[in-house]
Amino acid sequence: MAAETTDLDDVREQARRWLDDDPDPATRDELRDVLDRLPGSAPDLADRFAGPLTFGTAGLRGPLRAGPNGMNLAVVTRAAAGLVGWLAAQGGTGPLVIGYDARHGSRAFAERTAQVATGAGRPALLLPRPLPTPVLAYAVRHLGGVAGVMVTASHNPPQDNGYKVYLGARLGGELGAGAQIVPPADAGIEAAIRSVGALAEVPLGPAGEVLGDDLVASYVARAAAVIDPDGPRDLNVAYTPLHGVGAAVLTAAFARAGFPVPGVVPDQAEPDPAFPTVSFPNPEEPGAVDHLVALADSTGADLAIANDPDADRCAVAVRTGDTGWRMLRGDEVGALLADHLMRRGVRGLYATTIVSSSLLRAMCAARGLPYDETLTGFKWIVRAGGGAQPLVFGYEEALGYCVAPEHVRDKDGITAALTVAELAAGLKAQGRTLTDRLDELAAEFGVHHTDQLSVRVDDLRLIAEMMTRLRAAVPVSLLGQPVTESTDLLPESDVVILRTAAARVVIRPSGTEPKLKAYLEVVEPVTDGDVPAARTRAHAAITALRAEIAQALGL
């Protein structure tokens, strides 16, 4: 009991010191309320002070709440001061470009970042309104920024926000210009953040220069130019931004490219940080695109497209009959886009990640094109290639696609949607569909059926326990076949890869959510042209594989 009392006293003292340094009256009041409710609020207080948010996937992400283990004005001020100090220490010159989405706190966090930059003597350029993440990534390169900050939590729950950092050409190099940060920059920025003293001593300047709509118009024009100007344009598209910031930019890009403007789900069209019509604002989650499918069905759409809230991801649904719709997996869209670019004569390096389907590898091998496979995350994908083999296309199975690295060196849900529409319109002109093309790829390369086993947890220690259990008893066979390859990527990355002659499993913790993910793939040859039979066999095999991996993880 004495130890527990001492621990509570320590956390209470940390909270009082935090209150003295917190620049936001709202979060000061929030933390005082937690303190007033002690000892009943002790678990809440302990969680808020369990440790500071640390730079993960290109930056910070966490719940909006007072304390160091949350997203708030104090944490953002410290992060901005650390980033600006690090940029100066690296000799980086040029403006800091700042974008933000429509989540709670995003604009205030963006403006505070600009104030910290100008207070340190660095120009800050603020995007004119809540806009997609790809617009910020484009702006960093287009405006010659030393770095960029995007305030967004992407597809996380409504109570979250985040802070993504991009580097310009000076510090990012040829492959990292306009791309998310990678080691050692992340560790350097993290150290700089930890060295920031009292927030009251961080100088604040004006909120920077607010950019005009000409920047957005420039992005839209370049996005529309990604596709063939003379291709078919007869396509009826239903679209949802999932209460995010994608609608205005996507519809403008479609119009600029000569497509009919997509029909937008009415009650999801405007940005809303509460995301009221979805339980989870991620198009991969069950039920997230129900409103989209209803609109597509009622309007006779040829295609249904969803962006996630910051519009860097793109989901595609296709008809499966007179009234049915099916969401394509990220690997299916990735293969379709790669195949389409190859058929358009786009030569160069095609890349994906270790957790994506092996179909792209097979396509590149058959067509004499260079291929690369990276760790998960677009910060790695866009750094593939270079020199004589520049990256021309990259994708990850989590609905992220880069169809024009010279335009945006990150995943871009706007240009991906345009390129899918170009492909679908061309197939429609021939009386065919995206599913027809998928069947043709299966007939040529076999059915590459992918799926996931995803385990969401409240306690991150459970993920570590599952990975430990797996490593202690690695399966020696899967689906009755011997495991021919067992690769553990520790310490570089917390990933285990298992392969048999016809299956592959990649198991890793998520970098953005409290999840353990197992990525499953089986490859089923097509005999006598019977693709449906091969798909049936592959589906049965993936179901069995999921059960075997669940058992190996102790589920």
XYZ file of C-alpha atoms in Angstrom:
555
model
C 0.000 0.000 0.000
C 2.858 2.368 0.860
C 4.444 1.787 -2.547
C 1.135 2.482 -4.300
C 0.747 5.710 -2.325
C 4.277 6.750 -3.242
C 3.627 6.014 -6.931
C 0.434 8.080 -6.865
C 2.258 10.935 -5.150
C 4.929 10.826 -7.872
C 2.368 10.946 -10.684
C 0.439 13.703 -8.904
C 3.636 15.750 -8.696
C 4.330 15.150 -12.407
C 0.827 16.363 -13.174
C 1.302 19.524 -11.131
C 4.537 20.307 -12.960
C 2.747 19.693 -16.255
C -0.018 22.110 -15.241
C 2.549 24.834 -14.613
C 3.887 24.451 -18.172
C 0.671 23.744 -20.134
C -0.184 26.691 -22.448
C -3.804 25.598 -23.030
C -6.465 26.577 -20.465
C -8.780 23.793 -21.687
C -6.332 20.975 -21.031
C -5.261 22.560 -17.742
C -8.895 22.422 -16.619
C -9.155 18.840 -17.873
C -6.123 17.752 -15.876
C -7.267 19.592 -12.750
C -10.525 17.658 -12.952
C -8.603 14.377 -13.077
C -6.595 15.435 -10.030
C -9.741 16.510 -8.175
C -11.244 13.053 -8.674
C -8.329 11.190 -7.095
C -7.952 8.477 -5.927
C -10.732 7.143 -8.169
C -9.083 8.645 -11.263
C -5.643 7.189 -10.467
C -5.598 4.738 -13.447
C -6.525 7.568 -15.827
C -3.856 9.853 -14.406
C -1.225 7.112 -14.521
C -2.016 6.397 -18.175
C -1.698 10.068 -19.114
C 1.758 10.125 -17.538
C 2.879 6.609 -18.470
C 5.380 8.212 -20.837
C 5.517 10.755 -23.641
C 4.149 10.060 -27.093
C 7.100 8.991 -29.188
C 7.772 9.283 -32.898
C 6.388 6.146 -34.539
C 5.183 5.962 -38.148
C 6.685 9.261 -39.364
C 5.555 11.206 -36.304
C 3.167 11.318 -33.358
C -0.296 9.832 -32.993
C -2.481 9.459 -29.927
C -5.686 10.407 -28.110
C -6.651 14.042 -27.602
C -6.169 14.592 -23.877
C -4.061 16.454 -21.356
C -0.696 15.050 -20.327
C 2.457 13.887 -22.116
C 0.849 10.643 -23.335
C -1.701 12.459 -25.482
C -2.107 14.940 -28.309
C -2.531 18.468 -26.967
C -1.145 21.960 -27.441
C 1.714 21.389 -25.001
C 2.874 18.206 -26.751
C 2.555 19.873 -30.172
C 4.472 22.966 -29.036
C 7.295 20.796 -27.753
C 7.277 18.660 -30.923
C 7.364 21.728 -33.157
C 10.178 23.289 -31.149
C 12.182 20.076 -31.349
C 11.576 19.735 -35.083
C 12.506 23.339 -35.823
C 15.621 23.048 -33.684
C 16.634 19.834 -35.439
C 16.136 21.399 -38.874
C 18.399 24.290 -37.887
C 21.033 21.932 -36.498
C 21.097 20.057 -39.818
C 21.646 23.295 -41.701
C 18.273 23.014 -43.413
C 17.121 26.219 -45.059
C 13.730 27.116 -46.473
C 10.170 27.293 -45.205
C 8.280 24.789 -43.097
C 5.077 23.798 -44.941
C 2.144 22.893 -42.697
C -1.140 21.175 -43.513
C -4.016 19.946 -41.407
C -7.228 17.951 -41.666
C -10.618 18.627 -40.058
C -10.163 16.657 -36.838
C -10.598 18.199 -33.422
C -7.588 20.389 -32.695
C -5.965 20.084 -36.123
C -6.082 23.756 -37.087
C -4.896 24.919 -33.663
C -2.010 22.439 -33.742
C -1.053 23.566 -37.254
C -1.131 27.236 -36.316
C 0.941 26.615 -33.175
C 3.525 24.784 -35.295
C 3.691 27.806 -37.591
C 4.115 30.134 -34.599
C 6.993 28.049 -33.266
C 8.677 28.086 -36.695
C 8.363 31.839 -37.178
C 9.377 32.423 -33.573
C 12.648 30.662 -34.422
C 13.103 32.808 -37.518
C 11.976 30.219 -40.065
C 9.244 31.023 -42.623
C 6.063 28.972 -42.200
C 3.599 28.314 -45.012
C 0.154 27.174 -43.907
C -2.200 25.386 -46.287
C -5.349 27.465 -46.848
C -7.880 25.101 -45.219
C -8.292 21.471 -44.131
C -6.905 19.458 -47.053
C -5.787 15.908 -47.905
C -2.393 14.673 -46.793
C -1.238 14.208 -50.436
C -1.657 17.961 -50.988
C 0.788 18.621 -48.153
C 3.255 16.040 -49.497
C 2.978 17.694 -52.930
C 3.411 21.171 -51.460
C 6.679 20.307 -49.697
C 8.300 19.554 -53.061
C 6.394 22.143 -55.107
C 7.256 25.006 -52.751
C 10.802 23.919 -51.952
C 10.066 23.415 -48.272
C 12.803 22.272 -45.918
C 10.191 20.034 -44.306
C 6.465 19.559 -43.927
C 4.088 18.826 -41.098
C 0.663 17.285 -41.583
C -1.662 17.372 -38.577
C -3.845 14.294 -39.014
C -4.656 10.944 -37.457
C -5.634 9.549 -40.857
C -8.183 6.747 -40.284
C -7.867 6.533 -36.489
C -10.900 6.932 -34.197
C -12.435 10.406 -33.679
C -10.739 10.927 -30.311
C -7.250 10.745 -31.872
C -5.001 13.180 -33.674
C -1.483 13.019 -35.024
C 1.541 14.815 -36.406
C 3.350 13.538 -39.505
C 6.692 14.933 -40.624
C 8.044 15.086 -44.183
C 11.456 16.243 -45.401
C 12.318 18.328 -48.427
C 15.062 17.643 -50.946
C 17.850 19.312 -48.928
C 17.572 16.933 -45.972
C 15.588 14.076 -47.528
C 17.812 13.510 -50.542
C 16.716 12.417 -54.013
C 14.471 9.585 -52.842
C 13.205 11.255 -49.678
C 12.245 14.647 -51.105
C 8.647 15.169 -49.998
C 8.576 11.800 -48.225
C 7.899 10.854 -44.619
C 10.904 10.759 -42.309
C 12.903 7.584 -41.692
C 15.742 6.711 -39.311
C 17.955 8.336 -38.219
C 15.934 11.536 -38.702
C 13.119 10.291 -36.460
C 15.508 9.543 -33.590
C 17.241 12.880 -34.088
C 13.967 14.786 -33.958
C 12.858 12.750 -30.931
C 16.067 13.684 -29.100
C 15.621 17.334 -30.029
C 12.071 17.251 -28.652
C 13.306 15.805 -25.346
C 15.863 18.619 -25.056
C 13.238 21.384 -25.247
C 13.013 23.207 -21.923
C 10.081 25.067 -20.413
C 7.391 25.798 -22.989
C 7.043 29.343 -21.686
C 10.558 29.914 -23.044
C 9.723 28.725 -26.577
C 9.448 31.928 -28.657
C 6.251 32.251 -30.671
C 5.916 34.366 -33.796
C 2.996 35.048 -36.140
C 1.010 32.138 -37.570
C 2.925 32.159 -40.837
C 1.760 32.850 -44.375
C -1.565 31.317 -45.336
C -1.245 29.972 -48.873
C -3.852 30.636 -51.535
C -6.044 28.297 -53.544
C -3.522 28.396 -56.380
C -1.584 25.700 -54.554
C -4.628 23.417 -54.513
C -5.310 24.206 -58.163
C -1.723 23.273 -58.992
C -2.082 19.931 -57.188
C -5.383 19.225 -58.996
C -3.893 20.048 -62.407
C -0.898 17.785 -61.816
C -3.142 15.006 -60.496
C -5.379 15.143 -63.560
C -2.308 14.969 -65.787
C -1.358 11.588 -64.304
C -3.794 9.804 -66.644
C -4.023 9.620 -70.458
C -5.834 12.758 -71.711
C -7.381 10.870 -74.622
C -8.797 7.794 -72.874
C -12.475 6.905 -72.423
C -14.323 8.918 -69.778
C -17.772 7.279 -69.673
C -17.952 6.148 -66.051
C -20.507 6.604 -63.293
C -18.706 6.731 -59.926
C -20.148 6.833 -56.416
C -17.807 8.310 -53.820
C -17.427 8.960 -50.110
C -14.757 10.896 -48.188
C -15.994 9.282 -44.930
C -16.554 12.690 -43.302
C -12.985 13.609 -44.182
C -11.360 16.268 -46.336
C -11.138 14.511 -49.708
C -14.402 15.425 -51.459
C -13.617 18.881 -52.846
C -10.178 17.929 -54.158
C -11.226 14.560 -55.606
C -14.290 15.912 -57.425
C -12.221 18.811 -58.784
C -9.563 16.371 -60.029
C -12.176 14.185 -61.737
C -13.716 17.218 -63.430
C -10.306 18.530 -64.512
C -9.484 15.099 -65.984
C -12.728 15.074 -67.999
C -14.675 12.495 -65.984
C -18.252 13.020 -64.863
C -18.161 14.366 -61.304
C -18.721 11.444 -58.915
C -21.881 11.294 -56.864
C -20.968 11.890 -53.215
C -22.682 10.213 -50.250
C -24.715 13.183 -48.920
C -24.434 12.546 -45.192
C -20.674 11.891 -45.408
C -19.742 14.668 -47.847
C -18.704 17.405 -45.415
C -15.784 17.159 -42.973
C -17.001 16.203 -39.506
C -14.508 15.301 -36.747
C -17.161 13.220 -34.966
C -17.502 10.831 -37.955
C -21.164 10.343 -36.982
C -22.252 7.730 -39.534
C -19.398 5.247 -39.073
C -18.229 3.364 -36.011
C -14.636 3.556 -37.252
C -13.535 5.952 -40.064
C -11.516 3.412 -42.000
C -12.888 2.019 -45.296
C -11.371 -1.372 -44.415
C -13.578 -1.720 -41.326
C -16.894 -3.626 -41.521
C -19.828 -1.310 -42.217
C -17.707 1.736 -43.047
C -18.791 1.855 -46.696
C -22.424 0.791 -46.276
C -23.674 4.269 -47.230
C -21.387 4.281 -50.264
C -22.667 0.939 -51.502
C -26.253 2.103 -51.028
C -25.564 5.205 -53.141
C -23.753 3.181 -55.809
C -26.634 0.744 -56.015
C -29.351 3.391 -56.169
C -27.566 5.426 -58.862
C -26.486 2.498 -61.039
C -22.822 3.352 -60.531
C -20.135 1.456 -62.410
C -17.705 1.834 -59.545
C -17.662 2.858 -55.878
C -14.665 4.664 -54.386
C -13.891 5.699 -50.801
C -11.061 7.739 -49.373
C -10.071 7.584 -45.744
C -10.487 10.872 -43.824
C -7.190 12.438 -44.954
C -7.554 10.992 -48.483
C -4.183 9.314 -48.746
C -5.821 5.879 -49.075
C -8.260 4.671 -51.706
C -10.814 1.863 -51.418
C -12.642 0.427 -54.435
C -15.871 -1.579 -54.540
C -17.202 -3.406 -57.618
C -20.514 -4.998 -58.530
C -20.839 -8.729 -57.989
C -24.298 -9.095 -59.529
C -27.466 -7.126 -60.017
C -27.499 -5.818 -56.436
C -24.292 -7.070 -54.770
C -21.056 -5.186 -54.218
C -17.640 -6.328 -53.088
C -14.793 -4.279 -51.669
C -11.581 -5.124 -53.480
C -8.618 -5.965 -51.319
C -5.662 -3.632 -51.403
C -3.603 -6.316 -53.099
C -6.208 -6.617 -55.853
C -6.255 -2.880 -56.531
C -2.455 -2.807 -56.360
C -2.202 -5.553 -58.998
C -4.801 -3.850 -61.208
C -3.006 -0.507 -61.062
C 0.405 -2.055 -61.695
C -0.918 -4.073 -64.627
C -2.599 -0.980 -66.055
C 0.582 1.091 -65.852
C 2.608 -1.736 -67.393
C 0.131 -1.954 -70.276
C 0.431 1.807 -70.715
C 4.167 1.285 -71.208
C 5.308 2.759 -67.899
C 8.743 1.268 -67.365
C 10.803 1.504 -64.204
C 10.786 -0.019 -60.742
C 7.591 -1.462 -59.259
C 7.654 -1.895 -55.475
C 5.556 -3.136 -52.606
C 6.118 -4.336 -49.043
C 6.895 -7.617 -47.343
C 3.270 -7.944 -46.202
C 1.720 -7.439 -49.639
C 0.843 -10.140 -52.171
C 3.617 -11.794 -54.146
C 1.606 -11.269 -57.343
C 3.435 -8.043 -58.224
C 6.749 -9.901 -58.027
C 5.422 -12.533 -60.461
C 4.110 -9.883 -62.856
C 7.422 -8.024 -62.916
C 9.396 -11.226 -63.435
C 7.201 -12.267 -66.360
C 7.339 -8.846 -67.995
C 11.008 -8.095 -67.483
C 10.532 -5.183 -65.097
C 12.563 -4.401 -61.970
C 10.895 -5.159 -58.647
C 11.642 -4.328 -55.032
C 10.167 -5.312 -51.683
C 10.485 -3.106 -48.612
C 9.520 -2.975 -44.975
C 5.957 -1.822 -44.334
C 5.177 1.849 -44.728
C 5.292 4.292 -47.603
C 8.343 5.981 -46.134
C 10.217 2.835 -47.275
C 8.336 2.178 -50.526
C 9.118 5.609 -51.992
C 12.797 5.183 -51.200
C 13.036 2.100 -53.401
C 14.856 2.409 -56.683
C 16.703 5.441 -57.922
C 19.261 6.131 -60.615
C 18.758 3.931 -63.667
C 15.759 2.228 -62.071
C 13.509 4.998 -60.731
C 10.355 4.074 -58.852
C 7.279 4.369 -61.061
C 4.700 2.626 -58.866
C 4.437 1.504 -55.283
C 1.639 0.139 -53.170
C 0.864 -1.408 -49.795
C -1.994 -3.772 -49.066
C -3.560 -1.285 -46.597
C -5.171 0.620 -49.513
C -2.161 2.857 -50.179
C -1.007 3.520 -53.756
C 1.580 5.784 -55.348
C 0.896 5.916 -59.074
C 3.016 9.004 -59.781
C 6.081 9.330 -57.507
C 7.205 12.428 -59.380
C 3.918 14.116 -58.338
C 3.515 12.937 -54.731
C 6.196 10.856 -53.036
C 3.729 9.206 -50.700
C 0.489 7.311 -50.945
C -2.151 9.398 -52.695
C -5.824 8.445 -52.669
C -6.756 11.111 -55.225
C -4.450 10.056 -58.066
C -5.104 6.400 -57.232
C -8.846 6.991 -57.641
C -8.282 8.740 -60.969
C -6.116 5.897 -62.261
C -8.655 3.261 -61.173
C -11.329 5.281 -62.976
C -9.163 5.445 -66.107
C -8.754 1.669 -66.060
C -12.452 1.026 -65.364
C -13.586 3.412 -68.113
C -11.273 1.747 -70.621
C -12.566 -1.695 -69.694
C -16.179 -0.477 -69.820
C -15.615 0.757 -73.378
C -14.670 -2.843 -74.220
C -17.679 -4.304 -72.405
C -15.511 -5.577 -69.532
C -14.996 -4.855 -65.827
C -12.300 -4.778 -63.170
C -13.300 -8.271 -62.055
C -12.819 -9.535 -65.609
C -9.294 -8.164 -65.540
C -8.632 -9.763 -62.157
C -9.727 -13.112 -63.594
C -7.332 -12.668 -66.514
C -4.458 -11.984 -64.113
C -5.418 -15.059 -62.071
C -5.486 -17.225 -65.179
C -2.003 -15.990 -66.100
C -0.308 -15.994 -62.684
C -2.524 -18.156 -60.453
C -4.939 -17.057 -57.746
C -3.014 -15.043 -55.142
C -5.534 -14.989 -52.313
C -4.671 -12.730 -49.378
C -6.336 -12.103 -46.051
C -5.553 -10.868 -42.549
C -5.836 -12.075 -39.019
C -6.034 -8.854 -36.998
C -6.119 -8.788 -33.210
C -7.009 -5.465 -31.524
C -5.916 -5.149 -27.883
C -6.382 -2.707 -25.027
C -3.079 -3.678 -23.432
C -0.025 -3.506 -25.734
C 1.732 -6.083 -23.569
C -0.579 -8.708 -25.063
C 0.979 -8.103 -28.477
C 4.465 -8.665 -27.084
C 3.264 -11.844 -25.397
C 1.830 -13.201 -28.661
C 5.042 -12.450 -30.566
C 7.077 -14.117 -27.806
C 4.835 -17.189 -27.926
C 5.224 -17.413 -31.696
C 9.000 -17.137 -31.563
C 9.195 -19.791 -28.866
C 7.280 -22.320 -30.979
C 7.561 -21.409 -34.665
C 5.308 -23.657 -36.792
C 7.233 -26.253 -38.782
C 4.362 -26.874 -41.206
C 1.372 -24.962 -42.566
C -1.535 -26.453 -44.508
C 0.219 -29.820 -44.380
C 3.329 -28.490 -46.141
C 6.734 -27.963 -44.512
C 7.754 -24.415 -43.675
C 10.659 -23.848 -46.058
C 11.573 -20.394 -44.771
C 11.327 -18.917 -41.294
C 12.728 -15.392 -41.039
C 12.840 -13.196 -37.938
C 13.662 -9.564 -38.710
C 14.557 -8.614 -35.136
C 16.203 -6.347 -34.122
C 15.643 -4.232 -37.244
C 11.912 -4.844 -37.239
C 9.471 -6.845 -35.109
C 8.424 -9.152 -37.948
C 8.283 -12.927 -38.423
C 7.914 -14.374 -41.942
C 6.938 -17.980 -42.698
C 6.816 -19.540 -46.170
C 5.823 -22.867 -47.677
C 5.743 -23.845 -51.330
C 2.247 -22.348 -51.709
C 1.675 -20.081 -48.706
C 3.200 -17.133 -46.908
C 2.522 -15.557 -43.509
C 3.929 -12.266 -42.203
C 3.220 -11.408 -38.555
C 3.917 -7.986 -37.029
C 2.491 -5.379 -34.658
C 0.726 -2.488 -36.375
C 2.678 0.746 -36.516
C -0.391 2.961 -36.137
C -2.972 1.044 -34.086
C -3.021 -1.268 -31.037
C -3.205 -4.377 -33.217
C -1.249 -7.491 -34.007
C -1.545 -8.340 -37.687
C -0.911 -11.597 -39.507
C -0.861 -11.193 -43.301
C -1.827 -14.416 -45.038
C -1.382 -15.493 -48.656
C -1.964 -18.708 -50.563
C -1.210 -19.207 -54.250
C -3.483 -21.613 -56.107
C -2.701 -22.545 -59.721
C -5.512 -22.304 -62.277
C -6.036 -25.503 -64.216
C -7.917 -25.739 -67.520
C -8.790 -22.042 -67.244
C -11.160 -22.673 -64.332
C -10.555 -19.535 -62.242
C -13.682 -19.938 -60.036
C -12.592 -23.416 -58.946
C -9.113 -22.129 -58.101
C -10.643 -19.271 -56.089
C -12.781 -21.751 -54.150
C -9.735 -23.841 -53.274
C -7.770 -20.745 -52.310
C -10.571 -19.493 -50.052
C -10.719 -22.807 -48.224
C -6.954 -22.829 -47.822
C -6.803 -19.283 -46.422
C -9.535 -20.135 -43.906
C -7.532 -23.106 -42.703
C -4.339 -21.062 -42.629
C -5.989 -18.401 -40.479
C -7.016 -21.049 -37.942
C -3.488 -22.466 -37.784
C -1.907 -19.045 -37.209
C -4.498 -18.163 -34.570
C -3.542 -21.316 -32.706
C 0.166 -20.481 -32.995
C -0.528 -17.079 -31.438
C -2.501 -18.601 -28.594
C -5.852 -17.165 -29.669
